[in-house]
Coordinates of C-alpha atoms in Angstrom, one line a residue:
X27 CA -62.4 -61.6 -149.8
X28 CA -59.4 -60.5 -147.9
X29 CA -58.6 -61.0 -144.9
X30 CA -58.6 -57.3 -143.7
X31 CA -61.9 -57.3 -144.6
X32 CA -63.7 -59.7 -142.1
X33 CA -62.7 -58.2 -139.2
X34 CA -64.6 -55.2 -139.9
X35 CA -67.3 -57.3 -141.8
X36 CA -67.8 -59.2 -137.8
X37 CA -68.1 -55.9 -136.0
X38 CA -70.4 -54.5 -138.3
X39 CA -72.7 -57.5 -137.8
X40 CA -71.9 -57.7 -134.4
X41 CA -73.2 -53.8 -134.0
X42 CA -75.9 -54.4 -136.2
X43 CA -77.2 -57.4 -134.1
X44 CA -77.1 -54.8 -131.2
X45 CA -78.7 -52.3 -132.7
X46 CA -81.5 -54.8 -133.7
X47 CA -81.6 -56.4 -129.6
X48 CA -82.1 -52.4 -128.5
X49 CA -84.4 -51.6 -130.7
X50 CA -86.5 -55.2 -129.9
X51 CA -86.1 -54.1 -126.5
X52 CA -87.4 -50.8 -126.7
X53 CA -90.4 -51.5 -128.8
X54 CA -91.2 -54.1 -125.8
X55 CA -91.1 -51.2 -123.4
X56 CA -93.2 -49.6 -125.3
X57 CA -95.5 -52.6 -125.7
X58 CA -95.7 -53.0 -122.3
X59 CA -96.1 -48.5 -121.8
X60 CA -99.1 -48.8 -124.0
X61 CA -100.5 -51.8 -122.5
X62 CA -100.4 -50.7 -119.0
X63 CA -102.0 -47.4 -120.3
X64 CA -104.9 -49.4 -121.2
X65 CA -105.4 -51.0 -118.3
X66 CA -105.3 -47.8 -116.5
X67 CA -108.5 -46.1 -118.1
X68 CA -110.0 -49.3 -116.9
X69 CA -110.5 -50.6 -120.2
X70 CA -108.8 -53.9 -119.5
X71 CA -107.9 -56.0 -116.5
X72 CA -104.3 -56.4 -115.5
X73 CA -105.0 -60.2 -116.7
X74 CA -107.1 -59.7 -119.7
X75 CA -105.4 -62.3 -122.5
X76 CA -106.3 -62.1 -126.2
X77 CA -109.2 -63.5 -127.3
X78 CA -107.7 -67.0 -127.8
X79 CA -109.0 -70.4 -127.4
X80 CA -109.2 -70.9 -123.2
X81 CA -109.4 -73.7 -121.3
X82 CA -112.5 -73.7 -119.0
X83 CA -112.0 -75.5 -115.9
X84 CA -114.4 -78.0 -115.2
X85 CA -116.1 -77.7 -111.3
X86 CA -118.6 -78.7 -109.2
X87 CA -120.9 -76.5 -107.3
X88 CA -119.0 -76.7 -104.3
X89 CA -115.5 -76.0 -106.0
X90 CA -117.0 -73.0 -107.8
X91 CA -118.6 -71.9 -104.0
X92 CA -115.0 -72.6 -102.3
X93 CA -113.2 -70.6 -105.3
X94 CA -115.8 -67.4 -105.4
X95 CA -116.4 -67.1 -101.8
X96 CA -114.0 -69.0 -99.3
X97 CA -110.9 -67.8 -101.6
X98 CA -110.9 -64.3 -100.1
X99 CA -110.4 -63.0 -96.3
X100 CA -113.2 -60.1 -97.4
X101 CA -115.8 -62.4 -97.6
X102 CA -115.9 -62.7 -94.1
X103 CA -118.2 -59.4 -94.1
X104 CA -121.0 -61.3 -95.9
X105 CA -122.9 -62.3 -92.8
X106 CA -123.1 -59.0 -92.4
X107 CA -125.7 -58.3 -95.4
X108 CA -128.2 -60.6 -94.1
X109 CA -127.8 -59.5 -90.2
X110 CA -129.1 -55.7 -91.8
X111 CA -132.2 -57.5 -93.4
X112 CA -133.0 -59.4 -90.0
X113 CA -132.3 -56.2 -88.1
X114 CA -134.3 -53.6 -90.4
X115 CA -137.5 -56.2 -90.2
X116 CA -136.6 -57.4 -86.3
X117 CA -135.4 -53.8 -84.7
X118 CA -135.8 -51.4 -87.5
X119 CA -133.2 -49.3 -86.4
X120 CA -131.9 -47.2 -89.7
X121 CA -128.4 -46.5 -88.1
X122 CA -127.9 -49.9 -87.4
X123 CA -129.5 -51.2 -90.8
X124 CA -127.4 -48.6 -92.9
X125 CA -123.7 -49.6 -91.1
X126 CA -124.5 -53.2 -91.4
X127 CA -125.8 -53.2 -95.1
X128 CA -122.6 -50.7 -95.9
X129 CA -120.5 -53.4 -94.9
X130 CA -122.2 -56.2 -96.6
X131 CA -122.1 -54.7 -99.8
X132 CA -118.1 -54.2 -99.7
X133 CA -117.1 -57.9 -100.6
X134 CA -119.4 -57.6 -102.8
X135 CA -117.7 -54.8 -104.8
X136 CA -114.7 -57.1 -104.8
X137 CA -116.3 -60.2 -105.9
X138 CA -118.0 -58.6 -108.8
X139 CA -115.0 -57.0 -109.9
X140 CA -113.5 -60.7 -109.6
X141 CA -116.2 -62.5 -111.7
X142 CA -116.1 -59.5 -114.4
X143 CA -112.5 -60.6 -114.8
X144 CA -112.9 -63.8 -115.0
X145 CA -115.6 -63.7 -117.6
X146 CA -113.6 -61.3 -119.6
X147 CA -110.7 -64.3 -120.4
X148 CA -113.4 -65.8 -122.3
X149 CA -114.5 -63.4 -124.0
X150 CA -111.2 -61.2 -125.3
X151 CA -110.1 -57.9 -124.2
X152 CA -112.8 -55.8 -126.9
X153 CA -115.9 -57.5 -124.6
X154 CA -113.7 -57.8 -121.9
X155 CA -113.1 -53.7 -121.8
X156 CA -116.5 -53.0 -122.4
X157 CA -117.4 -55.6 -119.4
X158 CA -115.3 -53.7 -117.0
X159 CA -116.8 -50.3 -117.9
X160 CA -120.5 -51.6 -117.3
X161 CA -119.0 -53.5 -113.6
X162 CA -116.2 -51.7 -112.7
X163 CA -118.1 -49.1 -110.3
X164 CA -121.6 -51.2 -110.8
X165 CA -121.7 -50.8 -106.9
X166 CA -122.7 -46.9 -107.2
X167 CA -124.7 -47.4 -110.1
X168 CA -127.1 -49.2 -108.4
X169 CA -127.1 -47.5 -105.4
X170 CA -127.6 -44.5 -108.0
X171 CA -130.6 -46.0 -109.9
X172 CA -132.3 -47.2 -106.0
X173 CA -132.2 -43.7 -104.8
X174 CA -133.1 -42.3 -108.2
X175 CA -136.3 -44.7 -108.1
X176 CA -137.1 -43.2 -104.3
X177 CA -136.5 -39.2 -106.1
X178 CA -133.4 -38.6 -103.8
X179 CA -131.3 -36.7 -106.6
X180 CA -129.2 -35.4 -104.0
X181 CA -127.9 -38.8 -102.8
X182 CA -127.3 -39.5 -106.8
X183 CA -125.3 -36.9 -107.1
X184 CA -123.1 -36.6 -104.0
X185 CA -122.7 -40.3 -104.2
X186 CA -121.1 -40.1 -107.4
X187 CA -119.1 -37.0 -107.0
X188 CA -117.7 -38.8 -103.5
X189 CA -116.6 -41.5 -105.7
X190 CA -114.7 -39.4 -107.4
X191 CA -113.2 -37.3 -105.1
X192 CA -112.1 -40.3 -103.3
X193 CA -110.1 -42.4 -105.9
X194 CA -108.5 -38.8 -107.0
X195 CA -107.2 -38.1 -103.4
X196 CA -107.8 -40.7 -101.1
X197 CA -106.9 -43.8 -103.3
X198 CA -104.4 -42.3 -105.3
X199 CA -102.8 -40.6 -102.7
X200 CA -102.7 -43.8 -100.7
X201 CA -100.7 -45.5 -103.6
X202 CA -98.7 -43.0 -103.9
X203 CA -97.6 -42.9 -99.9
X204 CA -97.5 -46.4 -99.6
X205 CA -95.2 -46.6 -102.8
X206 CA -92.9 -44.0 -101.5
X207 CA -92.3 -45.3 -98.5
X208 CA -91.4 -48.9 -100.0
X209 CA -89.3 -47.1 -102.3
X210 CA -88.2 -44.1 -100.4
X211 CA -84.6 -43.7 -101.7
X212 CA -86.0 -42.9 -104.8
X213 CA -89.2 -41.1 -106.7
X214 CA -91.5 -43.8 -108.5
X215 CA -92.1 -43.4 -112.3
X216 CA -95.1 -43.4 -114.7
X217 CA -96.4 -42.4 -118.2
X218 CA -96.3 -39.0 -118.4
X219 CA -97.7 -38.8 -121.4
X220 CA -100.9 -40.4 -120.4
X221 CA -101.2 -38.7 -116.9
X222 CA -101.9 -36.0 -118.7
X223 CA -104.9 -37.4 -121.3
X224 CA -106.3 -38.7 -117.9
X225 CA -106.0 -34.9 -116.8
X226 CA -107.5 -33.4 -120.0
X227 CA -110.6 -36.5 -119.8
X228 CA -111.6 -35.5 -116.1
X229 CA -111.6 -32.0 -117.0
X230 CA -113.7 -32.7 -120.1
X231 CA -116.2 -33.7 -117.3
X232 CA -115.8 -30.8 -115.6
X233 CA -116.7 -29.2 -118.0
X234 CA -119.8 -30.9 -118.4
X235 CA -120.6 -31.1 -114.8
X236 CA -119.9 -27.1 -114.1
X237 CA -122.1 -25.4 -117.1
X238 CA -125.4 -26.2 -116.2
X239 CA -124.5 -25.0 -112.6
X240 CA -123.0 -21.7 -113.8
X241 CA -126.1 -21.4 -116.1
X242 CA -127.9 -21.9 -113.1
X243 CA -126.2 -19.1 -110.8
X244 CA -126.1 -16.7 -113.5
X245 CA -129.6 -16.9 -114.0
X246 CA -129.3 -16.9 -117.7
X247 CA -131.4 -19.3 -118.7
X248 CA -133.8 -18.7 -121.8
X249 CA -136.4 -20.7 -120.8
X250 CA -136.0 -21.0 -116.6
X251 CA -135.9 -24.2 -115.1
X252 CA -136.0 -26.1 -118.4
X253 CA -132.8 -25.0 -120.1
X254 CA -130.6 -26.1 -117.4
X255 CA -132.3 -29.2 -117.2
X256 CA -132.2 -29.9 -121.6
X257 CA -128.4 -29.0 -121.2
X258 CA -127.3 -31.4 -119.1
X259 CA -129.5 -33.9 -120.7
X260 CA -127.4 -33.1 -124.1
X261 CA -124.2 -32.6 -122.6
X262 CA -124.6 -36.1 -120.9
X263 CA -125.4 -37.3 -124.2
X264 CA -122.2 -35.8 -125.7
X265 CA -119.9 -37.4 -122.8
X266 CA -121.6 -41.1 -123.1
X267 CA -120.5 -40.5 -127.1
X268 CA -117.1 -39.2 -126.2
X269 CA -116.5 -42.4 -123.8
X270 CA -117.8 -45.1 -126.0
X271 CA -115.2 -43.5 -128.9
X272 CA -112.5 -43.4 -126.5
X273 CA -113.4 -46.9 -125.7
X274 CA -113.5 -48.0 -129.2
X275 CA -110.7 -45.9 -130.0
X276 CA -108.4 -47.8 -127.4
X277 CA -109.7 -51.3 -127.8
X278 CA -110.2 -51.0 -132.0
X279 CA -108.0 -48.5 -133.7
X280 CA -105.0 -49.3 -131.0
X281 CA -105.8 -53.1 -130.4
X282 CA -102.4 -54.1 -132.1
X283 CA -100.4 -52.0 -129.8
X284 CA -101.7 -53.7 -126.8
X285 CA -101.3 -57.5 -127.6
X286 CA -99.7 -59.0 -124.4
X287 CA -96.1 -59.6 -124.9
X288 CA -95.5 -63.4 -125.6
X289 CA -93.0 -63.5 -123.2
X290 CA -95.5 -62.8 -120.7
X291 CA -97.8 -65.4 -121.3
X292 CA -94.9 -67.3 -121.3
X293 CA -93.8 -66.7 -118.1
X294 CA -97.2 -66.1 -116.6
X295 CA -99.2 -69.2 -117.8
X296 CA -100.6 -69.6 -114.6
X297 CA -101.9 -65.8 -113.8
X298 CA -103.7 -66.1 -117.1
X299 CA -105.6 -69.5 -116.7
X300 CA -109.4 -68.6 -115.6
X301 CA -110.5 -70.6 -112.3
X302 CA -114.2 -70.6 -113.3
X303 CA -115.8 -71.1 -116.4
X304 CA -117.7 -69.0 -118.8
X305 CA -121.2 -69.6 -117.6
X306 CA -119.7 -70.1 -114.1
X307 CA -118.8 -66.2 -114.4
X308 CA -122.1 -65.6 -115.6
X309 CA -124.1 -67.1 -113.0
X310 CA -121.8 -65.3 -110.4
X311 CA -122.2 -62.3 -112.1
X312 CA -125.7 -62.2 -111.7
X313 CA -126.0 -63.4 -108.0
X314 CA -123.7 -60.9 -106.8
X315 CA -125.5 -58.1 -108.6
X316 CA -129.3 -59.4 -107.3
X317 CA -127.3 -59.6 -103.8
X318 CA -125.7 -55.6 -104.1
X319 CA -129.1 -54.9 -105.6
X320 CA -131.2 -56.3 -103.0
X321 CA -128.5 -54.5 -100.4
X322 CA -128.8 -51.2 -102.0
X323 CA -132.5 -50.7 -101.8
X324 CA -132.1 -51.1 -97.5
X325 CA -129.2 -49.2 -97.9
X326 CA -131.1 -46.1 -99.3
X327 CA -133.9 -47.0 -97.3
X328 CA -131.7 -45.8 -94.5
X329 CA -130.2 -43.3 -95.3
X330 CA -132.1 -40.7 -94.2
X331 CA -132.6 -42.5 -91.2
X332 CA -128.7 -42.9 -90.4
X333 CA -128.6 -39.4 -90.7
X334 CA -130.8 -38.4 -88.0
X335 CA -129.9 -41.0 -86.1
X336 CA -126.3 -40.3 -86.0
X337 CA -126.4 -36.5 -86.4
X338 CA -124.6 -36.2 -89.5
X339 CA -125.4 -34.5 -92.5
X340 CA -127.0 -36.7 -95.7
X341 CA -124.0 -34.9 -97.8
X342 CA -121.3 -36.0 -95.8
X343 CA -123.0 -39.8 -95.7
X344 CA -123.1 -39.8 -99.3
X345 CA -120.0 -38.2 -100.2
X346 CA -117.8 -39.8 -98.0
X347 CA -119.1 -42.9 -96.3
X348 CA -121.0 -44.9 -99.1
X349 CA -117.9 -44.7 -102.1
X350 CA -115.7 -46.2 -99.0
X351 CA -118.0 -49.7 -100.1
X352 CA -118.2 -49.1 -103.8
X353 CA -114.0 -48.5 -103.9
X354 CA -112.8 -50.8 -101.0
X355 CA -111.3 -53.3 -103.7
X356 CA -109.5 -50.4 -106.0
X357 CA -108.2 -48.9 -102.8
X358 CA -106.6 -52.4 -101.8
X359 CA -105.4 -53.1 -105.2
X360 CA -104.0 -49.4 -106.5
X361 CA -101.5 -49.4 -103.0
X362 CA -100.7 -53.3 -103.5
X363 CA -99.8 -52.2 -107.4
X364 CA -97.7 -49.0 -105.9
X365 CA -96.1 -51.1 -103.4
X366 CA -94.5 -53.3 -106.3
X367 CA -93.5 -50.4 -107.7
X368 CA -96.5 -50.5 -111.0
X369 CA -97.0 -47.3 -111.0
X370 CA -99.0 -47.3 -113.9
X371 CA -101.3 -49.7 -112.9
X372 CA -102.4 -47.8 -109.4
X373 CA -103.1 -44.5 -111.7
X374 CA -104.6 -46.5 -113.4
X375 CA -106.9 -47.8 -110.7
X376 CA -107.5 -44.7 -109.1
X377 CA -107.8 -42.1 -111.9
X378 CA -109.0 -45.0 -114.2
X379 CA -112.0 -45.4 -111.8
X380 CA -112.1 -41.5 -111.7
X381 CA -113.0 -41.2 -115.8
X382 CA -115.4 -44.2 -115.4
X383 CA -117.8 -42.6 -113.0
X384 CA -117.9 -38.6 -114.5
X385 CA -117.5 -39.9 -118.1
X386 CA -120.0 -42.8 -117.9
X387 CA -122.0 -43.2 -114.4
X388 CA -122.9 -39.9 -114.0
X389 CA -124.4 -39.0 -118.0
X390 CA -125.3 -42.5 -117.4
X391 CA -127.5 -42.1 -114.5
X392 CA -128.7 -38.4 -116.2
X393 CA -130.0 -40.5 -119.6
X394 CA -131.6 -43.0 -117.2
X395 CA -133.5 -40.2 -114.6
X396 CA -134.7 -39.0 -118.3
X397 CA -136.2 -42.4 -118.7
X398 CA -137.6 -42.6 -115.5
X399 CA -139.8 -39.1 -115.6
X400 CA -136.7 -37.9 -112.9
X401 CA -134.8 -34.6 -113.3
X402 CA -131.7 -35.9 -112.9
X403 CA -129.3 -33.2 -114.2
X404 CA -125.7 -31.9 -113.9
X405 CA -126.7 -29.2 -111.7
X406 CA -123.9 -30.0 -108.5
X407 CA -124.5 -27.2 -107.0
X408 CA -121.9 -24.5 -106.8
X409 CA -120.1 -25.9 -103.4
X410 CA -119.8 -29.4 -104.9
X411 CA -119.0 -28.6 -108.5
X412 CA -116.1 -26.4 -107.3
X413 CA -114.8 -29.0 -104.7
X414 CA -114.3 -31.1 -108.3
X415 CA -113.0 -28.6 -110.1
X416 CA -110.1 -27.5 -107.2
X417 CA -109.8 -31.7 -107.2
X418 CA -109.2 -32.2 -110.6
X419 CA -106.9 -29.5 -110.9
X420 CA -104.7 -30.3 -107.8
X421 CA -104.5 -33.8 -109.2
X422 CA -103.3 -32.8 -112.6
X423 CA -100.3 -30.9 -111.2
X424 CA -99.7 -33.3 -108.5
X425 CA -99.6 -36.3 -111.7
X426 CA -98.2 -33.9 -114.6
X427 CA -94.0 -34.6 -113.8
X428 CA -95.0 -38.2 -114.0
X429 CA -93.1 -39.3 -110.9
X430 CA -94.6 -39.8 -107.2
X431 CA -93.2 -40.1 -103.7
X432 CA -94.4 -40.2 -100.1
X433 CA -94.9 -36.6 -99.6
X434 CA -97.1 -36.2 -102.6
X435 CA -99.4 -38.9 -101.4
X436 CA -99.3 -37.4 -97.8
X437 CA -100.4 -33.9 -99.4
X438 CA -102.9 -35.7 -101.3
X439 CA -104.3 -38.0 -98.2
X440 CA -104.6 -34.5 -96.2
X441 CA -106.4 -32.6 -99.2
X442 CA -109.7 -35.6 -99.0
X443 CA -109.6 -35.0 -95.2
X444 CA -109.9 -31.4 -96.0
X445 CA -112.6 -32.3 -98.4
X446 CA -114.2 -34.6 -95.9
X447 CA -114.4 -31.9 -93.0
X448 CA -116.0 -29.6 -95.4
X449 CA -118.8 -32.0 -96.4
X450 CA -119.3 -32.5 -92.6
X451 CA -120.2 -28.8 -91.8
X452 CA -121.7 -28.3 -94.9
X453 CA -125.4 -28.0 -95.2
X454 CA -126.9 -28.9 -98.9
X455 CA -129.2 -26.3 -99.8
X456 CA -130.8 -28.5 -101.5
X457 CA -131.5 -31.3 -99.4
X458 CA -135.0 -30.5 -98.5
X459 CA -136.1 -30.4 -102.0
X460 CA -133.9 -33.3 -103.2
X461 CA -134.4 -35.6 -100.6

């Protein structure tokens, strides 16, 4: 070989070997892109591993009592859940009994969400994903199924739909301000791509949610008063189909684009080692959800109560005041994510949250008011169903550039309190009927 030859021969390899290191570094971006993406839909925990072989801690009652409870400055609200169950049997005062048991069940959001995670390093991220659909927003599910058992619809509905009018605008837009004003000398980035699936899922919902009510209005039904009620029985249906294949689709068909990086595990050994075990998690699991169960039933109790009591409408109570509880914990985490400048992981959070509830809690709750001899249907109402609607779509322009800052999260902060004055001087038509 001569000797004019190897100098060339050396920068060839030497531009080879970069074009390799840039092309290993950009499939890891997109490793990490399509990983954050699933932890956005609120498939997956930040800190779900691969279903590996895990070391289970080994502690004693007390440890396990010290690790759940004591570890976390929100517990300090628990007293408050049994001070409503001495004060609805001592005083009986609903206004009293509802504020108190509101704010005992918001640790308890938390701490579910907590054990749920914890449970899901044992059990890999298919399980795991499926786990944090079921407990993710368990809170308003069983508010949901306590006020279907009393036949208060109303409440069911409104509760839900406040849910989700509140992580679109008032948790997102939170994230969003508190991000841009960390990093205000420049506009924060996230997937575009999937800002706008999230869009076209929520408006899949829509859909679902505004038929039956425009059926309704139009007076079009074929059969009246049953038709309304069959279509939003099959439409829910439909949407509980389309989110367990989106599910599966994202945890099965996509599963090898969403391994964790190795170099994360390497450098986050720690993050990723449980602090309970498996049937630790478990035994949480069900404690907290007998507590927020046994909570929920005052909780409704009072309700109607509260209202009277306080002069203020049942809507605006469900709407506004009880998903406050149910997203305490994603509102703290989406504007601690946006703050460190993860993007992805606070739309996630929010909008994540967002598909959870009108994708799987509400057809949920429809399927179960089926089994329970309730009539339970997508039927809003025409004031409610096009608040959502005007939501959705503000959110989907306010997320379709893929970049945030301050002022958008101001805009969308001031749209909820816009939503939240109108459910305050708005009087549900109806709330005789449904309540």
């Amino acid at each position: 070989m001569s000797h004019s030859k190897v100098p060339t021969l050396i920068q060839a390899h030497v531009e080879m070997g970069s074009v390799d290191e840039a092309e290993h570094k950009s499939q890891d971006a997109n490793k990490q892109t399509k990983e954050a993406s699933l932890m956005e839909q609120g498939s997956l925990s930040p800190s779900f591993p691969q279903h590996t072989t895990t070391k289970s801690p080994k502690n004693t009652v007390p440890k396990s009592i010290k690790i759940v409870i004591f570890s976390n400055k929100l517990n300090l609200l628990l007293p408050f859940g049994p001070l409503a169950i001495l004060v609805h049997y001592l005083i009986d005062s609903k206004g009293w009994v509802f504020l108190l048991s509101l704010i005992g069940i918001t640790p308890l959001a938390e701490r579910l969400g907590y054990a749920t995670e914890q449970l899901a390093f044992y059990t890999g991220p298919t399980v795991g994903g499926l786990l944090n659909a079921t407990f993710g927003n368990v809170t308003e599910l069983i508010i949901s199924i306590f006020a279907l058992k009393n036949g208060m619809i109303r409440v069911v509905q409104l509760t839900l739909l406040g849910s989700i009018l509140s992580n679109m605008l008032l948790v997102l837009g939170c994230a969003f301000f508190c991000g841009g004003l960390v990093f205000h000398q420049k506009d924060q980035v996230f997937d575009k791509g999937l800002a706008v699936v999230n869009s076209g899922l929520l408006l899949m919902a829509v859909m679902g949610i505004l038929f039956p009510a425009v059926l309704h209005y139009t007076h079009s039904e074929v059969h009246a008063g049953s038709s309304e009620l069959a279509l939003s029985r099959f439409s829910s249906c439909i949407m509980l189909i389309a989110y367990a294949a989106y599910l599966f689709f994202q945890l099965k068909s996509q599963s090898s684009s969403y391994s964790p990086l190795e170099e994360n595990e390497e450098t986050s050994d720690e993050d990723e080692e449980p602090e309970i075990s498996k049937l630790e998690s478990i035994i949480w699991l069900s404690i907290l959800t007998a507590w927020v169960s046994l909570l929920s039933g005052y909780l409704v109790d009072a309700i109607e109560g509260a209202s009277v009591s306080w002069n203020i409408p049942i809507a605006f109570i469900s709407v506004i005041l009880l998903p406050i509880v149910g997203n305490a914990a994603e509102h703290a985490g989406a504007i601690m994510f946006a703050m460190k400048d993860k993007l992805d992981l606070s739309l996630g959070v929010a909008i994540g949250s967002s598909i959870q509830i009108s994708m799987f809690a509400v057809p949920f709750c429809v399927v179960i008011g089926w089994v329970m001899g309730e009539q339970m249907d997508l039927n809003f109402q025409l004031f409610e169903t096009a608040m959502l609607f005007i939501t959705v779509i503000v959110v989907a322009f306010f997320i379709q550039e893929g970049t945030s800052n301050y002022f958008k999260g101001l805009m969308l902060i001031l749209c909820y309190l816009i939503v939240a004055a109108s459910f305050f001087v708005h009087e549900d038509p109806q709330q005789d009927g449904g309540i």
